[in-house]
Amino acid sequence: MRSVFHNIWPAINNPGTLAVLGVAAQVRSFYITSYLAGLAAGPLLDRLAKRPATLDEITKILNEDDPASLDRDALQCWVSLGLSLRVLGQTRRGITLRSRLARRLARPESDAARAFLINLPRTHSPLLTDALDRIGMGTKYELEDLDSALIARSSLTVEFVIRALMHEIIPSVGPTRILEVGCGSGAYMSQAVERNPEVTVLGVDRSPQVVHAAQDRLRRQGLAERAEVRCGDIRSISIDGKFQIVTLHNLIYYFPVAERAAIYEQLRDYLSPGGVIVTNTWCQSRTPGAAAIGLWFSLIKGCGRLPTVNELQAQLADAGFRSVKTRRLLPFEEYFAFLATKS
């Protein structure tokens, strides 16, 4: 008698079946990422990180105003999926966090990683799914389509290397004026004024939502007198006075490639003699993260692909900078700082 395996082998070895098995092998990782992102986007992650919660308690967390309207069957299915993915665990006291990553994401210092995770299914996944259609049709995303506040938070995943770099560049004493183009959450502005009590910073960002969040952050930290945030496009906003330091942190790809030399020339005019422009950016690379950022911004109207190292050096030279130093900030990654000094 032939074995069952012998009977089904032709079906298993069918190209269509092998394709199904190949896709199925990707499902668990995709579900875990999406599930964690959904959990991290709301208050339940923080609550479960403190102590287990019963279904009744979860119901009130999700809908405090009208918990009776919540679909308990759907909630039970959601919990069951979390248990099967081993993101959640269950004890006699209720549902808890089983995933080590989930527990780490609940820590306050993990906010950038948390925002980056939420951004993966919300922005990266649709981008990758729709990219060929948009390329074929020649259509672009609008910058306003993106969640600028979430992107500002997630960009701080490389904050530790930028902080170390700026600690070297910003003097610890003496009056220093800094212009931060694309100030985002205001995190680097905070660090600058805390580095030197005589530092003043002007931050400029195009997103009203981001500007409001940065102003609120600086106000809460008691730093608003030395750190001003304005809403506008650096290409058209009025800027007075000279600066010793101008920064573009994770920003250059928000400008079209053809306009970058002109923007640097404009920023050069804002520098005092001996002043420096600091550009931190991913450059073109075959690593998935950098390549995805390059694709993303090439598909946004008014933005542009990632630069190459040589290209950005040439654009700074075209803008009149004769001294340009380049430093790799992350080992094994195409993430660089370009330091251009005004002679």
Tab-separated table of C-alpha atoms in Angstrom:
chain	number	residue	atom	x	y	z
A	1	MET	CA	0.000	0.000	0.000
A	2	ARG	CA	1.341	3.383	-0.930
A	3	SER	CA	1.937	5.882	1.874
A	4	VAL	CA	-0.230	8.980	2.202
A	5	PHE	CA	2.857	11.111	1.592
A	6	HIS	CA	3.486	9.274	-1.680
A	7	ASN	CA	-0.072	10.030	-2.790
A	8	ILE	CA	0.053	13.757	-2.027
A	9	TRP	CA	3.636	14.378	-3.153
A	10	PRO	CA	2.651	15.420	-6.706
A	11	ALA	CA	0.299	18.043	-5.250
A	12	ILE	CA	2.938	19.335	-2.798
A	13	ASN	CA	5.518	19.524	-5.556
A	14	ASN	CA	3.161	21.559	-7.756
A	15	PRO	CA	4.529	25.101	-8.395
A	16	GLY	CA	1.262	26.632	-7.203
A	17	THR	CA	1.406	24.719	-3.929
A	18	LEU	CA	5.054	25.647	-3.429
A	19	ALA	CA	4.111	29.307	-3.951
A	20	VAL	CA	1.391	28.997	-1.300
A	21	LEU	CA	3.868	27.422	1.127
A	22	GLY	CA	6.374	30.178	0.380
A	23	VAL	CA	3.827	32.892	1.123
A	24	ALA	CA	2.678	31.062	4.260
A	25	ALA	CA	6.264	31.145	5.541
A	26	GLN	CA	6.057	34.968	5.564
A	27	VAL	CA	2.719	35.201	7.325
A	28	ARG	CA	3.834	34.842	10.936
A	29	SER	CA	6.425	37.642	10.786
A	30	PHE	CA	3.960	39.922	8.978
A	31	TYR	CA	1.216	39.240	11.519
A	32	ILE	CA	3.541	39.787	14.479
A	33	THR	CA	4.741	43.143	13.109
A	34	SER	CA	1.207	44.332	12.331
A	35	TYR	CA	-0.186	43.064	15.642
A	36	LEU	CA	2.562	44.747	17.667
A	37	ALA	CA	2.047	47.985	15.730
A	38	GLY	CA	-1.663	47.996	16.506
A	39	LEU	CA	-0.983	47.253	20.169
A	40	ALA	CA	1.691	49.979	20.360
A	41	ALA	CA	-0.557	52.608	18.763
A	42	GLY	CA	-2.920	52.769	21.744
A	43	PRO	CA	-2.913	52.762	25.550
A	44	LEU	CA	-3.257	48.995	26.011
A	45	LEU	CA	0.457	48.266	25.574
A	46	ASP	CA	1.382	50.555	28.472
A	47	ARG	CA	-1.346	49.095	30.675
A	48	LEU	CA	-0.348	45.467	30.022
A	49	ALA	CA	3.298	46.333	30.676
A	50	LYS	CA	2.335	47.275	34.247
A	51	ARG	CA	0.133	44.308	35.146
A	52	PRO	CA	-2.218	41.724	33.579
A	53	ALA	CA	-5.733	42.784	32.586
A	54	THR	CA	-8.966	40.846	32.369
A	55	LEU	CA	-11.199	41.103	29.309
A	56	ASP	CA	-13.508	43.400	31.262
A	57	GLU	CA	-10.582	45.681	32.107
A	58	ILE	CA	-9.372	45.658	28.489
A	59	THR	CA	-12.881	46.575	27.372
A	60	LYS	CA	-12.826	49.674	29.596
A	61	ILE	CA	-9.330	50.634	28.397
A	62	LEU	CA	-10.402	50.459	24.765
A	63	ASN	CA	-13.722	52.247	25.241
A	64	GLU	CA	-13.976	53.992	28.567
A	65	ASP	CA	-17.012	56.068	27.573
A	66	ASP	CA	-19.190	53.207	26.337
A	67	PRO	CA	-17.613	49.798	27.087
A	68	ALA	CA	-20.921	48.008	26.483
A	69	SER	CA	-20.737	48.873	22.780
A	70	LEU	CA	-17.497	46.962	22.317
A	71	ASP	CA	-17.718	43.693	20.351
A	72	ARG	CA	-16.597	41.067	22.880
A	73	ASP	CA	-16.394	38.320	20.255
A	74	ALA	CA	-14.009	40.410	18.166
A	75	LEU	CA	-11.957	41.244	21.268
A	76	GLN	CA	-11.716	37.556	22.146
A	77	CYS	CA	-10.551	36.806	18.600
A	78	TRP	CA	-7.960	39.561	18.854
A	79	VAL	CA	-6.664	38.111	22.130
A	80	SER	CA	-6.591	34.605	20.630
A	81	LEU	CA	-4.456	35.837	17.740
A	82	GLY	CA	-2.072	37.542	20.173
A	83	LEU	CA	-1.756	34.328	22.161
A	84	SER	CA	-1.089	32.273	19.022
A	85	LEU	CA	1.631	34.741	17.956
A	86	ARG	CA	3.085	34.645	21.493
A	87	VAL	CA	2.849	38.405	21.728
A	88	LEU	CA	0.357	37.966	24.571
A	89	GLY	CA	0.307	35.506	27.431
A	90	GLN	CA	-2.414	34.464	29.844
A	91	THR	CA	-2.253	34.030	33.601
A	92	ARG	CA	-4.877	33.562	36.293
A	93	ARG	CA	-4.874	37.331	36.720
A	94	GLY	CA	-5.601	38.004	33.053
A	95	ILE	CA	-3.906	38.851	29.749
A	96	THR	CA	-0.272	39.918	29.913
A	97	LEU	CA	2.622	40.730	27.592
A	98	ARG	CA	4.647	37.666	26.655
A	99	SER	CA	6.793	39.206	23.927
A	100	ARG	CA	10.074	40.653	25.139
A	101	LEU	CA	9.950	43.226	22.330
A	102	ALA	CA	6.460	44.317	23.400
A	103	ARG	CA	7.707	44.921	26.946
A	104	ARG	CA	10.663	46.922	25.653
A	105	LEU	CA	8.406	49.050	23.438
A	106	ALA	CA	6.390	50.062	26.489
A	107	ARG	CA	9.409	51.789	28.060
A	108	PRO	CA	9.446	55.615	27.706
A	109	GLU	CA	12.916	55.630	26.152
A	110	SER	CA	11.652	53.357	23.350
A	111	ASP	CA	9.277	55.918	21.844
A	112	ALA	CA	11.266	56.249	18.594
A	113	ALA	CA	11.281	52.488	18.062
A	114	ARG	CA	7.592	52.370	18.905
A	115	ALA	CA	6.789	55.084	16.351
A	116	PHE	CA	8.923	53.356	13.721
A	117	LEU	CA	7.079	50.081	14.297
A	118	ILE	CA	3.664	51.778	13.985
A	119	ASN	CA	4.861	53.416	10.775
A	120	LEU	CA	5.743	50.091	9.129
A	121	PRO	CA	2.194	48.825	8.408
A	122	ARG	CA	0.681	52.321	8.210
A	123	THR	CA	3.078	53.803	5.671
A	124	HIS	CA	5.801	51.423	4.521
A	125	SER	CA	3.508	48.512	3.706
A	126	PRO	CA	1.094	50.520	1.480
A	127	LEU	CA	4.095	52.224	-0.118
A	128	LEU	CA	5.720	48.938	-1.105
A	129	THR	CA	2.408	47.436	-2.204
A	130	ASP	CA	1.455	50.405	-4.400
A	131	ALA	CA	4.923	51.433	-5.632
A	132	LEU	CA	4.804	49.780	-9.066
A	133	ASP	CA	1.309	51.126	-9.764
A	134	ARG	CA	2.425	54.666	-8.883
A	135	ILE	CA	5.631	54.338	-10.881
A	136	GLY	CA	3.680	53.041	-13.867
A	137	MET	CA	1.037	55.769	-13.650
A	138	GLY	CA	3.519	58.513	-12.803
A	139	THR	CA	1.543	59.503	-9.698
A	140	LYS	CA	3.090	60.755	-6.463
A	141	TYR	CA	2.104	60.928	-2.833
A	142	GLU	CA	1.526	64.352	-1.325
A	143	LEU	CA	3.709	65.191	1.659
A	144	GLU	CA	0.521	66.069	3.538
A	145	ASP	CA	-0.641	62.447	3.110
A	146	LEU	CA	1.995	61.328	5.613
A	147	ASP	CA	1.699	61.388	9.389
A	148	SER	CA	4.406	63.996	9.944
A	149	ALA	CA	4.273	63.737	13.748
A	150	LEU	CA	4.750	59.978	13.635
A	151	ILE	CA	7.633	60.331	11.167
A	152	ALA	CA	9.257	62.963	13.395
A	153	ARG	CA	9.096	60.543	16.332
A	154	SER	CA	10.386	57.569	14.353
A	155	SER	CA	13.298	59.549	12.874
A	156	LEU	CA	14.787	59.626	16.384
A	157	THR	CA	15.827	55.973	16.012
A	158	VAL	CA	19.263	57.355	15.019
A	159	GLU	CA	19.176	60.083	17.676
A	160	PHE	CA	22.021	58.515	19.662
A	161	VAL	CA	24.595	59.012	16.882
A	162	ILE	CA	23.372	62.516	16.015
A	163	ARG	CA	23.477	63.500	19.682
A	164	ALA	CA	27.092	62.315	19.945
A	165	LEU	CA	28.049	64.188	16.766
A	166	MET	CA	26.415	67.460	17.829
A	167	HIS	CA	28.032	67.182	21.267
A	168	GLU	CA	31.360	67.482	19.425
A	169	ILE	CA	30.258	70.349	17.179
A	170	ILE	CA	28.338	72.585	19.609
A	171	PRO	CA	30.765	74.413	21.943
A	172	SER	CA	30.100	73.959	25.641
A	173	VAL	CA	30.589	77.683	26.354
A	174	GLY	CA	30.159	80.939	24.480
A	175	PRO	CA	27.290	82.521	22.520
A	176	THR	CA	26.261	80.229	19.665
A	177	ARG	CA	23.315	80.616	17.326
A	178	ILE	CA	21.927	77.506	15.598
A	179	LEU	CA	19.424	77.160	12.756
A	180	GLU	CA	17.756	73.739	12.576
A	181	VAL	CA	16.040	73.127	9.243
A	182	GLY	CA	13.254	70.562	9.638
A	183	CYS	CA	13.321	70.634	13.432
A	184	GLY	CA	10.795	67.804	13.833
A	185	SER	CA	9.952	67.022	17.438
A	186	GLY	CA	12.409	69.576	18.815
A	187	ALA	CA	14.549	66.878	20.467
A	188	TYR	CA	17.822	68.148	18.978
A	189	MET	CA	16.916	71.735	19.839
A	190	SER	CA	16.490	70.672	23.463
A	191	GLN	CA	19.865	68.950	23.468
A	192	ALA	CA	21.569	72.002	21.929
A	193	VAL	CA	20.375	74.506	24.525
A	194	GLU	CA	21.103	72.067	27.337
A	195	ARG	CA	24.640	71.598	25.983
A	196	ASN	CA	25.524	75.297	26.331
A	197	PRO	CA	23.651	77.901	28.425
A	198	GLU	CA	24.520	80.585	25.837
A	199	VAL	CA	23.114	78.683	22.843
A	200	THR	CA	19.979	79.932	21.080
A	201	VAL	CA	18.214	77.872	18.424
A	202	LEU	CA	15.752	78.702	15.673
A	203	GLY	CA	13.884	75.680	14.355
A	204	VAL	CA	11.915	75.709	11.091
A	205	ASP	CA	9.482	73.014	9.933
A	206	ARG	CA	6.817	72.868	7.227
A	207	SER	CA	4.290	70.859	9.257
A	208	PRO	CA	1.992	72.861	11.580
A	209	GLN	CA	1.325	69.671	13.555
A	210	VAL	CA	5.037	69.064	14.116
A	211	VAL	CA	5.715	72.728	14.947
A	212	HIS	CA	2.962	72.722	17.573
A	213	ALA	CA	4.357	69.535	19.156
A	214	ALA	CA	7.910	70.956	19.202
A	215	GLN	CA	6.748	74.241	20.744
A	216	ASP	CA	4.826	72.345	23.405
A	217	ARG	CA	7.834	70.150	24.169
A	218	LEU	CA	10.197	73.102	24.562
A	219	ARG	CA	7.670	74.991	26.655
A	220	ARG	CA	7.225	72.034	29.020
A	221	GLN	CA	11.000	71.755	29.372
A	222	GLY	CA	11.322	75.461	30.188
A	223	LEU	CA	13.510	76.072	27.117
A	224	ALA	CA	11.196	78.193	24.966
A	225	GLU	CA	13.061	81.460	25.666
A	226	ARG	CA	16.186	80.138	23.933
A	227	ALA	CA	14.554	77.834	21.391
A	228	GLU	CA	12.093	79.327	18.910
A	229	VAL	CA	10.116	77.239	16.397
A	230	ARG	CA	8.570	78.690	13.241
A	231	CYS	CA	6.296	77.074	10.686
A	232	GLY	CA	7.350	77.502	7.081
A	233	ASP	CA	9.471	76.355	4.158
A	234	ILE	CA	13.138	77.269	4.522
A	235	ARG	CA	13.160	78.254	0.834
A	236	SER	CA	10.678	81.076	1.398
A	237	ILE	CA	10.583	81.924	5.115
A	238	SER	CA	12.303	85.131	6.276
A	239	ILE	CA	15.420	84.510	8.394
A	240	ASP	CA	17.345	87.323	10.099
A	241	GLY	CA	20.911	87.354	11.331
A	242	LYS	CA	23.782	84.901	11.058
A	243	PHE	CA	24.312	81.461	12.575
A	244	GLN	CA	27.395	79.544	13.633
A	245	ILE	CA	25.713	76.184	12.936
A	246	VAL	CA	22.982	75.119	10.501
A	247	THR	CA	21.644	71.560	10.723
A	248	LEU	CA	19.661	69.297	8.394
A	249	HIS	CA	18.978	66.113	10.341
A	250	ASN	CA	17.452	63.366	8.150
A	251	LEU	CA	16.057	66.030	5.855
A	252	ILE	CA	17.889	66.457	2.550
A	253	TYR	CA	15.628	63.975	0.753
A	254	TYR	CA	12.666	66.253	1.472
A	255	PHE	CA	14.032	68.411	-1.366
A	256	PRO	CA	14.274	67.493	-5.077
A	257	VAL	CA	17.749	66.453	-6.159
A	258	ALA	CA	18.019	69.325	-8.667
A	259	GLU	CA	17.315	71.948	-5.959
A	260	ARG	CA	19.764	70.773	-3.300
A	261	ALA	CA	22.814	72.798	-4.390
A	262	ALA	CA	20.701	75.987	-4.494
A	263	ILE	CA	19.318	75.272	-1.018
A	264	TYR	CA	22.828	74.822	0.331
A	265	GLU	CA	23.838	78.091	-1.326
A	266	GLN	CA	20.941	79.845	0.408
A	267	LEU	CA	21.855	78.291	3.768
A	268	ARG	CA	25.490	79.280	3.259
A	269	ASP	CA	24.367	82.917	3.252
A	270	TYR	CA	22.933	82.399	6.737
A	271	LEU	CA	26.311	81.248	8.104
A	272	SER	CA	28.818	83.501	9.797
A	273	PRO	CA	32.455	83.083	8.659
A	274	GLY	CA	33.778	79.757	9.924
A	275	GLY	CA	30.238	78.484	10.438
A	276	VAL	CA	29.298	74.920	9.542
A	277	ILE	CA	26.347	73.195	7.903
A	278	VAL	CA	25.730	69.712	9.305
A	279	THR	CA	23.820	67.285	7.086
A	280	ASN	CA	23.008	63.829	8.446
A	281	THR	CA	21.432	61.481	5.926
A	282	TRP	CA	21.070	57.980	4.625
A	283	CYS	CA	22.783	57.611	1.277
A	284	GLN	CA	22.002	55.227	-1.555
A	285	SER	CA	22.532	51.664	-0.423
A	286	ARG	CA	21.447	48.085	-0.951
A	287	THR	CA	20.521	47.691	2.718
A	288	PRO	CA	16.710	47.363	2.934
A	289	GLY	CA	16.128	50.274	5.306
A	290	ALA	CA	18.025	52.866	3.266
A	291	ALA	CA	16.700	51.511	-0.029
A	292	ALA	CA	13.118	51.754	1.270
A	293	ILE	CA	13.626	55.376	2.372
A	294	GLY	CA	15.020	56.167	-1.070
A	295	LEU	CA	11.987	54.622	-2.768
A	296	TRP	CA	9.594	56.313	-0.357
A	297	PHE	CA	10.850	59.852	-0.958
A	298	SER	CA	11.264	59.348	-4.701
A	299	LEU	CA	7.483	58.770	-4.742
A	300	ILE	CA	6.575	61.924	-2.763
A	301	LYS	CA	5.793	65.080	-4.698
A	302	GLY	CA	8.371	67.787	-4.060
A	303	CYS	CA	10.879	65.387	-2.463
A	304	GLY	CA	13.650	63.265	-3.954
A	305	ARG	CA	15.639	60.059	-3.758
A	306	LEU	CA	18.572	59.536	-1.423
A	307	PRO	CA	21.875	61.079	-2.514
A	308	THR	CA	25.122	59.262	-3.158
A	309	VAL	CA	28.088	60.366	-1.068
A	310	ASN	CA	29.910	61.825	-4.076
A	311	GLU	CA	26.776	63.571	-5.305
A	312	LEU	CA	26.124	65.379	-2.030
A	313	GLN	CA	29.771	66.364	-1.724
A	314	ALA	CA	29.592	67.842	-5.242
A	315	GLN	CA	26.370	69.738	-4.446
A	316	LEU	CA	28.004	71.306	-1.388
A	317	ALA	CA	30.994	72.276	-3.517
A	318	ASP	CA	28.662	73.811	-6.106
A	319	ALA	CA	27.114	75.846	-3.279
A	320	GLY	CA	30.495	77.419	-2.538
A	321	PHE	CA	31.841	75.215	0.254
A	322	ARG	CA	35.543	74.454	-0.126
A	323	SER	CA	35.860	72.388	3.040
A	324	VAL	CA	33.553	69.370	3.245
A	325	LYS	CA	34.242	66.513	5.647
A	326	THR	CA	32.316	63.247	5.495
A	327	ARG	CA	31.898	60.830	8.374
A	328	ARG	CA	30.114	57.478	8.502
A	329	LEU	CA	27.873	57.524	11.578
A	330	LEU	CA	26.672	53.905	11.614
A	331	PRO	CA	28.996	50.953	10.983
A	332	PHE	CA	27.956	48.745	8.067
A	333	GLU	CA	25.272	51.286	7.047
A	334	GLU	CA	25.309	54.076	4.472
A	335	TYR	CA	24.444	56.731	7.046
A	336	PHE	CA	26.733	59.757	6.913
A	337	ALA	CA	27.370	63.210	8.319
A	338	PHE	CA	28.536	65.921	5.896
A	339	LEU	CA	30.245	68.864	7.601
A	340	ALA	CA	30.595	71.852	5.280
A	341	THR	CA	32.470	74.871	6.649
A	342	LYS	CA	32.130	78.424	5.305
A	343	SER	CA	35.529	79.908	4.587
